[in-house]
mmCIF file of C-alpha atoms in Angstrom:
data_model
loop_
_atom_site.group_PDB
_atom_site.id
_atom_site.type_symbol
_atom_site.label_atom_id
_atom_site.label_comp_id
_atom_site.label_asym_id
_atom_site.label_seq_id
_atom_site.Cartn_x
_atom_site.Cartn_y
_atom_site.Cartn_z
ATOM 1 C CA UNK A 1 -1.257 -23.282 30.925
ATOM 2 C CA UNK A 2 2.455 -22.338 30.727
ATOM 3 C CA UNK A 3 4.744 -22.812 28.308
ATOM 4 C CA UNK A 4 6.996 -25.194 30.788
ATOM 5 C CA UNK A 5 3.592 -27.465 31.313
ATOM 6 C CA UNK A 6 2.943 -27.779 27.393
ATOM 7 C CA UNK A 7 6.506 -29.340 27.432
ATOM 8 C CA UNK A 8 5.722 -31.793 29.315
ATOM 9 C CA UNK A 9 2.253 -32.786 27.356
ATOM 10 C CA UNK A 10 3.855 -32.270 23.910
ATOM 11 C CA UNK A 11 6.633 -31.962 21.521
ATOM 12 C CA UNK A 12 7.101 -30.055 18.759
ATOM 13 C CA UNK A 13 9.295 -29.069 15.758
ATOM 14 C CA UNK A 14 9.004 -25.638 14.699
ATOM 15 C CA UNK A 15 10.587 -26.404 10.962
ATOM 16 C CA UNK A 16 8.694 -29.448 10.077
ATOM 17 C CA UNK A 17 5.292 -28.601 11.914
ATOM 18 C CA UNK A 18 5.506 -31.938 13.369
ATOM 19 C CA UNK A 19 4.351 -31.705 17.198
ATOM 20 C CA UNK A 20 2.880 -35.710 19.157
ATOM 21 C CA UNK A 21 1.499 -36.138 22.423
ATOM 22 C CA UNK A 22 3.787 -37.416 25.436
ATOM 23 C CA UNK A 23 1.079 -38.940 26.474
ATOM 24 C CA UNK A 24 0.985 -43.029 25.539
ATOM 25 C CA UNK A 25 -2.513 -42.535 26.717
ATOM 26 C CA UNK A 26 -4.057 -40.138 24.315
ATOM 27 C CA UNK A 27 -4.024 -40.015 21.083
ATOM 28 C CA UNK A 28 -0.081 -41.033 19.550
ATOM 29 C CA UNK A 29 -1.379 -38.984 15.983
ATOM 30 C CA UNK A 30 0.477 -35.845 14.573
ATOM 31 C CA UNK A 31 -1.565 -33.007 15.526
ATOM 32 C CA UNK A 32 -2.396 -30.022 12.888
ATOM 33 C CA UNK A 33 -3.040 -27.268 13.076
ATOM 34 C CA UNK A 34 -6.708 -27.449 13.461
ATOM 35 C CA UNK A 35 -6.350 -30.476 15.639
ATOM 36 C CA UNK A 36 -7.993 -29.877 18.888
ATOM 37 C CA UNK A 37 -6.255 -31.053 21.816
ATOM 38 C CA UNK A 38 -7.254 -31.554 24.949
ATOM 39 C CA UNK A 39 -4.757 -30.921 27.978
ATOM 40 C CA UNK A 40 -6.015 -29.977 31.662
ATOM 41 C CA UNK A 41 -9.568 -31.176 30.346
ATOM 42 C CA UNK A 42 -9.190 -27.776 28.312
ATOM 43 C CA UNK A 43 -9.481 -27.875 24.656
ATOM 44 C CA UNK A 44 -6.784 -26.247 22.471
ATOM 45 C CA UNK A 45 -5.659 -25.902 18.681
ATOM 46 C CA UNK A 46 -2.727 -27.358 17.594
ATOM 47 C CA UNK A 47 -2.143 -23.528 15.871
ATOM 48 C CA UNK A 48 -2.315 -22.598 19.906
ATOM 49 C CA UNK A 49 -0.200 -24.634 21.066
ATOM 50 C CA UNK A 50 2.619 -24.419 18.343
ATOM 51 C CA UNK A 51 2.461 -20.271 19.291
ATOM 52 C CA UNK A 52 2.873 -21.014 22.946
ATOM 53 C CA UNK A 53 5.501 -23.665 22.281
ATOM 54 C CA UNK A 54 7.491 -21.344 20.558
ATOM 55 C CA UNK A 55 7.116 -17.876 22.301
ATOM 56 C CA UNK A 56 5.933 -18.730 25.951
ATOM 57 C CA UNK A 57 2.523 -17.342 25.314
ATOM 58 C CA UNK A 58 -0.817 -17.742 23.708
ATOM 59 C CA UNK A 59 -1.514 -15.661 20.742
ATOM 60 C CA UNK A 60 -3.068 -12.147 21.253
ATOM 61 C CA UNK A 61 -5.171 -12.181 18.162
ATOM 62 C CA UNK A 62 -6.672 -14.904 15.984
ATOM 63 C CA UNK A 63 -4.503 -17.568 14.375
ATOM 64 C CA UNK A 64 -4.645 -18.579 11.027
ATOM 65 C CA UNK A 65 -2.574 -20.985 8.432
ATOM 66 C CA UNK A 66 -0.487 -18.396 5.741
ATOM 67 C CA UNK A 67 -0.796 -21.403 3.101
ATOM 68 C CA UNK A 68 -4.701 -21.838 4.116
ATOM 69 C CA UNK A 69 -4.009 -25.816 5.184
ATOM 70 C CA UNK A 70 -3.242 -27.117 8.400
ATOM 71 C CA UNK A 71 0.609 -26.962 7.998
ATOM 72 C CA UNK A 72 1.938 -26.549 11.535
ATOM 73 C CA UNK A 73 5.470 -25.246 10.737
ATOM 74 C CA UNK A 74 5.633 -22.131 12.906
ATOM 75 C CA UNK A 75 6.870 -20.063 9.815
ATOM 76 C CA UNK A 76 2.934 -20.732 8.285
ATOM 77 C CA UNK A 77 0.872 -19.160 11.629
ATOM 78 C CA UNK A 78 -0.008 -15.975 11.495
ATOM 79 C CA UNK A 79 -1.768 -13.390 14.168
ATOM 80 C CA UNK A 80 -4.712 -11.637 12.711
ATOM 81 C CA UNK A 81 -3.140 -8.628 13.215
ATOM 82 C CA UNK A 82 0.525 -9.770 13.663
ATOM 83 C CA UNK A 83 1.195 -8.823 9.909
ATOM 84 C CA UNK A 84 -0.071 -5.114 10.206
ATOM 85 C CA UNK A 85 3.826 -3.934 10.551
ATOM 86 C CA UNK A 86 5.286 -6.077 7.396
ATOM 87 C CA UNK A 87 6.735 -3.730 4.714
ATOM 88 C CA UNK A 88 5.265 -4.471 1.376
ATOM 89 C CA UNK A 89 7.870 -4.942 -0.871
ATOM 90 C CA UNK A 90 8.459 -7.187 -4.245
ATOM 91 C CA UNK A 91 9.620 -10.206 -2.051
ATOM 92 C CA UNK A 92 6.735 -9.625 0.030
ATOM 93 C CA UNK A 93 4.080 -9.700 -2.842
ATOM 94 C CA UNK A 94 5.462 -12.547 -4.261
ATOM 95 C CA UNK A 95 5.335 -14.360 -1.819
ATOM 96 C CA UNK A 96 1.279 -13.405 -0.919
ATOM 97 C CA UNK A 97 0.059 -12.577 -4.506
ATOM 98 C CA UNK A 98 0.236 -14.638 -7.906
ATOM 99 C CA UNK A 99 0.223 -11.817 -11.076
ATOM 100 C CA UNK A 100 -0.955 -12.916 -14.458
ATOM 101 C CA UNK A 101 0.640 -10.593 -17.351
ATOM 102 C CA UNK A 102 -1.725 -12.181 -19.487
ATOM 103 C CA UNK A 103 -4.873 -10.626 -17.362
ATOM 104 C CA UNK A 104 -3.186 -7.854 -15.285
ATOM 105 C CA UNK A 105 -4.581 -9.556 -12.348
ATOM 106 C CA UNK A 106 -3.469 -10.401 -8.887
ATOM 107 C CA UNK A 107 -4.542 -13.081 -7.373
ATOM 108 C CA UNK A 108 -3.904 -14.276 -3.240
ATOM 109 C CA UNK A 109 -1.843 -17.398 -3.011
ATOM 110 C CA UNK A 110 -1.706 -17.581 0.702
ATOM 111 C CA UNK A 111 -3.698 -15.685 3.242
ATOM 112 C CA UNK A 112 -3.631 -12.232 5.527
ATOM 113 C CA UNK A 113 -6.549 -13.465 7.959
ATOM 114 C CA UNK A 114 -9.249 -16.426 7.958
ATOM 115 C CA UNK A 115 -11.379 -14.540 5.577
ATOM 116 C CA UNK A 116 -8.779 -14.145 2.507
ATOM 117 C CA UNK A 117 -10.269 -16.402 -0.069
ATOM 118 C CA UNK A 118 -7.199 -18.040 -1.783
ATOM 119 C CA UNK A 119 -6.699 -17.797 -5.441
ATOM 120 C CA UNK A 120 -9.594 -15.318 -6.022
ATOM 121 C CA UNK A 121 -8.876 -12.215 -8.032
ATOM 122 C CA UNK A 122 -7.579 -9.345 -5.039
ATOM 123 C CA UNK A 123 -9.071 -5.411 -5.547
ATOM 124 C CA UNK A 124 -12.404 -4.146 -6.590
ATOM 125 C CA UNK A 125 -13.016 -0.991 -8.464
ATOM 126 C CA UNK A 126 -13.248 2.336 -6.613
ATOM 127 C CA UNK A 127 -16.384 4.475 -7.134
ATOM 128 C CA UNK A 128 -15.102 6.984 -4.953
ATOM 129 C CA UNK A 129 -11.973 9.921 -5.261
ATOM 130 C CA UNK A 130 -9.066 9.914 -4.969
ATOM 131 C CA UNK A 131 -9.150 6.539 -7.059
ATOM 132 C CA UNK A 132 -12.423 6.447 -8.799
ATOM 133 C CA UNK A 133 -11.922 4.079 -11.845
ATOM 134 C CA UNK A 134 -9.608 2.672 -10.429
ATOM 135 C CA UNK A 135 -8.614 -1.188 -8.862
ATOM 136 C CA UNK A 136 -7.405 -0.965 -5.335
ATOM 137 C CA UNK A 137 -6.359 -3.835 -2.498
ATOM 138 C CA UNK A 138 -6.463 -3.098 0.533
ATOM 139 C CA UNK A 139 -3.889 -5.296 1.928
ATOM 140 C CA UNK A 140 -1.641 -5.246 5.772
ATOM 141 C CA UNK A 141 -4.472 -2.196 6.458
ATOM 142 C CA UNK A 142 -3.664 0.039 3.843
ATOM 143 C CA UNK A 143 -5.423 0.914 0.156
ATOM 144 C CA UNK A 144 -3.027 0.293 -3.061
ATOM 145 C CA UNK A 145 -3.654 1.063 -6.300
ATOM 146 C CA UNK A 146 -3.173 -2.098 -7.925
ATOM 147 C CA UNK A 147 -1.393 -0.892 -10.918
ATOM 148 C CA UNK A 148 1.466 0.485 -8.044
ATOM 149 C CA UNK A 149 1.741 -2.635 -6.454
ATOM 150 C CA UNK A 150 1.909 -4.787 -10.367
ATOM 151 C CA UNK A 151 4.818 -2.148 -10.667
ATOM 152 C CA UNK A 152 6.147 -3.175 -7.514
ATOM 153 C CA UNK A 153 6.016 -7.190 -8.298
ATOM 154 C CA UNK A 154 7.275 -7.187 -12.210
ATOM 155 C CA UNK A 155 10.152 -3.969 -11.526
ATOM 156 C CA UNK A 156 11.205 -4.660 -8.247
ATOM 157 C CA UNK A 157 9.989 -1.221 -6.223
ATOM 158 C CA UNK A 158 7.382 1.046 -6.495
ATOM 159 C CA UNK A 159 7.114 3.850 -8.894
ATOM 160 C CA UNK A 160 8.453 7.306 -8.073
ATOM 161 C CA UNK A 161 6.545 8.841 -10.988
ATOM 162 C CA UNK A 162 2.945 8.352 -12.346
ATOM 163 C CA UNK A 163 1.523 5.173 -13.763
ATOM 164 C CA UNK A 164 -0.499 5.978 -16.898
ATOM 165 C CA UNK A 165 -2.732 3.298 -18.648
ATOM 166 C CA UNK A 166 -1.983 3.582 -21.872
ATOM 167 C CA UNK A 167 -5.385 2.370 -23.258
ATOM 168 C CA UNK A 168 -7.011 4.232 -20.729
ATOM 169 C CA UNK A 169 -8.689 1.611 -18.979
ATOM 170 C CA UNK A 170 -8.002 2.438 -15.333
ATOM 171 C CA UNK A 171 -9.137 -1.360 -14.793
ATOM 172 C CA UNK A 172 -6.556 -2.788 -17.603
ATOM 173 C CA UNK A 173 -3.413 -3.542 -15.107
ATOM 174 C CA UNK A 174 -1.521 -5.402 -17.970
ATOM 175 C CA UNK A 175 1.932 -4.783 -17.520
ATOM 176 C CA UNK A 176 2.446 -3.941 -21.013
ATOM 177 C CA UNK A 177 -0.531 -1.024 -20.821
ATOM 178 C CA UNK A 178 1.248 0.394 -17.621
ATOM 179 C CA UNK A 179 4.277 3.012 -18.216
ATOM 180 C CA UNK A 180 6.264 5.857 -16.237
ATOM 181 C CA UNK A 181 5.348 8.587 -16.721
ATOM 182 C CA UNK A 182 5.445 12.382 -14.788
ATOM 183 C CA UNK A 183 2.210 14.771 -15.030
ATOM 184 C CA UNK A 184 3.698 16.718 -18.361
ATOM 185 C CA UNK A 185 3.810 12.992 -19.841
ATOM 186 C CA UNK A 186 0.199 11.987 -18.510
ATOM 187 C CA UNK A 187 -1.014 15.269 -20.086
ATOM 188 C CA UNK A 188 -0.305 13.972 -23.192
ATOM 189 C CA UNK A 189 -2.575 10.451 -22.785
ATOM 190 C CA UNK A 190 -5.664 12.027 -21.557
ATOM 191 C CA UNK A 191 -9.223 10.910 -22.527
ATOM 192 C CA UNK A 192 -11.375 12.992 -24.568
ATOM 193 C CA UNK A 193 -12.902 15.225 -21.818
ATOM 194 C CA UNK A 194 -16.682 14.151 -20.961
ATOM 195 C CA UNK A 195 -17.516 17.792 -21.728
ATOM 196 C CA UNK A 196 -15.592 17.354 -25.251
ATOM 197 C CA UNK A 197 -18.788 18.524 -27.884
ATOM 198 C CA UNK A 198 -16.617 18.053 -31.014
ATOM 199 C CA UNK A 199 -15.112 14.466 -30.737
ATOM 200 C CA UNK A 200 -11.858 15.894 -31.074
ATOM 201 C CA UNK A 201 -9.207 17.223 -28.382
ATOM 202 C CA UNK A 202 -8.774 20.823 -28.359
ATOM 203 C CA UNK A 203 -11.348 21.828 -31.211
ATOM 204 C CA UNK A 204 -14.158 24.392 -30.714
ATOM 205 C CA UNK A 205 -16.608 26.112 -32.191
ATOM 206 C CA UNK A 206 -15.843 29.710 -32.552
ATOM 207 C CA UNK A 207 -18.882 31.690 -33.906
ATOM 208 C CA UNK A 208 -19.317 30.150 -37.484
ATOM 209 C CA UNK A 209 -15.113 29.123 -37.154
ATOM 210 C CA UNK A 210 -13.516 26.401 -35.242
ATOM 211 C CA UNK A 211 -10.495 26.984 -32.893
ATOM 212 C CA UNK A 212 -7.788 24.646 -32.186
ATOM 213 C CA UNK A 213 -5.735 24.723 -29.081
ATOM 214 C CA UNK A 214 -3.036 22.384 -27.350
ATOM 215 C CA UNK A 215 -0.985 22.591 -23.589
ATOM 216 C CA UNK A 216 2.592 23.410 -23.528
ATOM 217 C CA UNK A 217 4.239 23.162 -20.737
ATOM 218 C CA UNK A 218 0.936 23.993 -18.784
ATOM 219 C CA UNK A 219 -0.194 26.703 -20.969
ATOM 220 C CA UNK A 220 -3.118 26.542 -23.087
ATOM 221 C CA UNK A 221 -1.512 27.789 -26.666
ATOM 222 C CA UNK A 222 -3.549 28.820 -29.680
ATOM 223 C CA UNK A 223 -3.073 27.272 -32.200
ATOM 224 C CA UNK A 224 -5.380 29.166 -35.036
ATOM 225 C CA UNK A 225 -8.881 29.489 -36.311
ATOM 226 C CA UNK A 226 -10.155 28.291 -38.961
ATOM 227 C CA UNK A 227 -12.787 28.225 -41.248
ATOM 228 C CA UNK A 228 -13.691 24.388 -41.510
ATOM 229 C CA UNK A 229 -13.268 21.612 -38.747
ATOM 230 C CA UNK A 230 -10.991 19.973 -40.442
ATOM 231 C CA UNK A 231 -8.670 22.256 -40.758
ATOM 232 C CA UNK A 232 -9.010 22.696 -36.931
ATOM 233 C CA UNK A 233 -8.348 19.104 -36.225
ATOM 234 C CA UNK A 234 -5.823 18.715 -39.124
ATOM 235 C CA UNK A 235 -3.938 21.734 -37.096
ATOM 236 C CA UNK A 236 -4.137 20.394 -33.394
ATOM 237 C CA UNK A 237 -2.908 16.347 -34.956
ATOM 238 C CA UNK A 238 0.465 18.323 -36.446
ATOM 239 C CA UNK A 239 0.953 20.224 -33.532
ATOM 240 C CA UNK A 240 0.225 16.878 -31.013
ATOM 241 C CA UNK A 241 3.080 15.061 -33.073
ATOM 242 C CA UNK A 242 5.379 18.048 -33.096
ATOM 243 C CA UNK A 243 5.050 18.035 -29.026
ATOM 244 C CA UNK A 244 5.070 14.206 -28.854
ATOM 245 C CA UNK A 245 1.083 13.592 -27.817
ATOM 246 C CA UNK A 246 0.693 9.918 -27.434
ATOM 247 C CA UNK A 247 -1.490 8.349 -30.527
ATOM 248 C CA UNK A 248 -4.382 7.380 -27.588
ATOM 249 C CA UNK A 249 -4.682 10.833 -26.581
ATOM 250 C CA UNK A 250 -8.099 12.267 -26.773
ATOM 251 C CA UNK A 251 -9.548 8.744 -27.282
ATOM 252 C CA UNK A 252 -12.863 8.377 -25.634
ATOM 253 C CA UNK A 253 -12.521 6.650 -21.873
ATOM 254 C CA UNK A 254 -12.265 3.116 -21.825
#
């Protein structure tokens, strides 16, 4: 069917989704978007019809509703794939994502395909480098970090430095535990090393001595030894506020 013989079985308003039969013989009732209509003795969607309506051809991919109902404005079909192109930006997140401050969650409030379940919590948690630890969406084809795109919805654009959790939770995407930061920052808000035997940051044994070291600028700096551990660890806490160490540093991983 052409686009010239659907105007002649239909009409339809692109703004308000409202598209009725010509017909007096069928069915007079609005159609939706999941209406099925019959034209030719061939069986159509209303979602169909609205796309050929509008551009003079059937769809390419799958249609589905943006909002997840059968609203038939033309502005709430989507292709499939016909989103793959869209540039995620703050606009654009707000309009497909709902973030709550309180949980540091993102949730979908209208759809990318069929399958997007609407108002479910979007990500999972990455086993796997380059973001182990981490929550990432896959969203328009691509992986995100979630904490870049929460940047992205509560600032406006995305970072052009680090994100560090300040808690260390790499799953704790409150706004308020998310901050700039460059690497020489993020040094400074590390966990306590899995490989850590002392509990404490930069404290080793050293014979029947401990040793207490700290990074500067990159460089692993001595810092003294001493006789007891806590003269060791009372040595490396002066020197981390000296060099502005954030008070989670060396805390154990969330």
């Amino acid at each position: 069917m052409t686009q010239q013989e659907l105007f002649s079985h239909v009409t339809y308003d692109p703004v308000t989704g409202i598209m009725t039969r010509l017909s007096t013989r069928s069915n007079a009732a609005t159609i939706t978007a999941n209406t099925s209509v019959r034209i030719n003795n061939v069986n159509y969607s209303g979602a169909k019809l609205a796309w050929l309506y509008v551009t003079g051809a059937f769809p390419t991919y799958d249609l589905f509703t943006v909002d997840g109902t059968s609203d038939l404005r033309f502005a709430n079909l989507a292709e499939s794939y016909s989103l793959q192109d869209v540039e995620v930006t703050q606009a654009f997140l707000h309009k497909y994502f709902t973030y709550d401050p309180d949980t540091g969650h993102l949730t979908y409030r209208l759809r990318f395909s069929k399958s997007t379940p609407l108002g479910c919590v979007a990500g999972s948690v990455q086993g796997t480098l380059p973001n182990a630890g981490y929550v990432v969406i896959t969203t328009l084809g691509k992986n995100y970090p979630a904490h870049r795109l929460i940047w992205c919805y509560v600032h406006g654009q995305f970072p052009d430095k680090q994100i560090d959790h300040i808690d260390h939770d790499r799953t704790n995407n409150r706004i308020s535990n998310l901050r700039l930061a460059d690497n020489h920052t993020n040094m400074k808000n590390k966990s306590l090393y899995v490989t850590n035997t002392t509990g404490y940051s930069g404290v080793t044994s050293h014979g029947d001595n401990w040793k207490a070291r700290i990074g500067v600028n990159g460089t692993k700096v001595l810092l003294g030894v001493f006789t007891t551990f806590n003269e060791a660890v009372a040595a490396r806490k002066a020197a981390e506020k000296l060099l502005n160490y954030h008070k989670n540093h060396g805390l154990l991983k969330a």
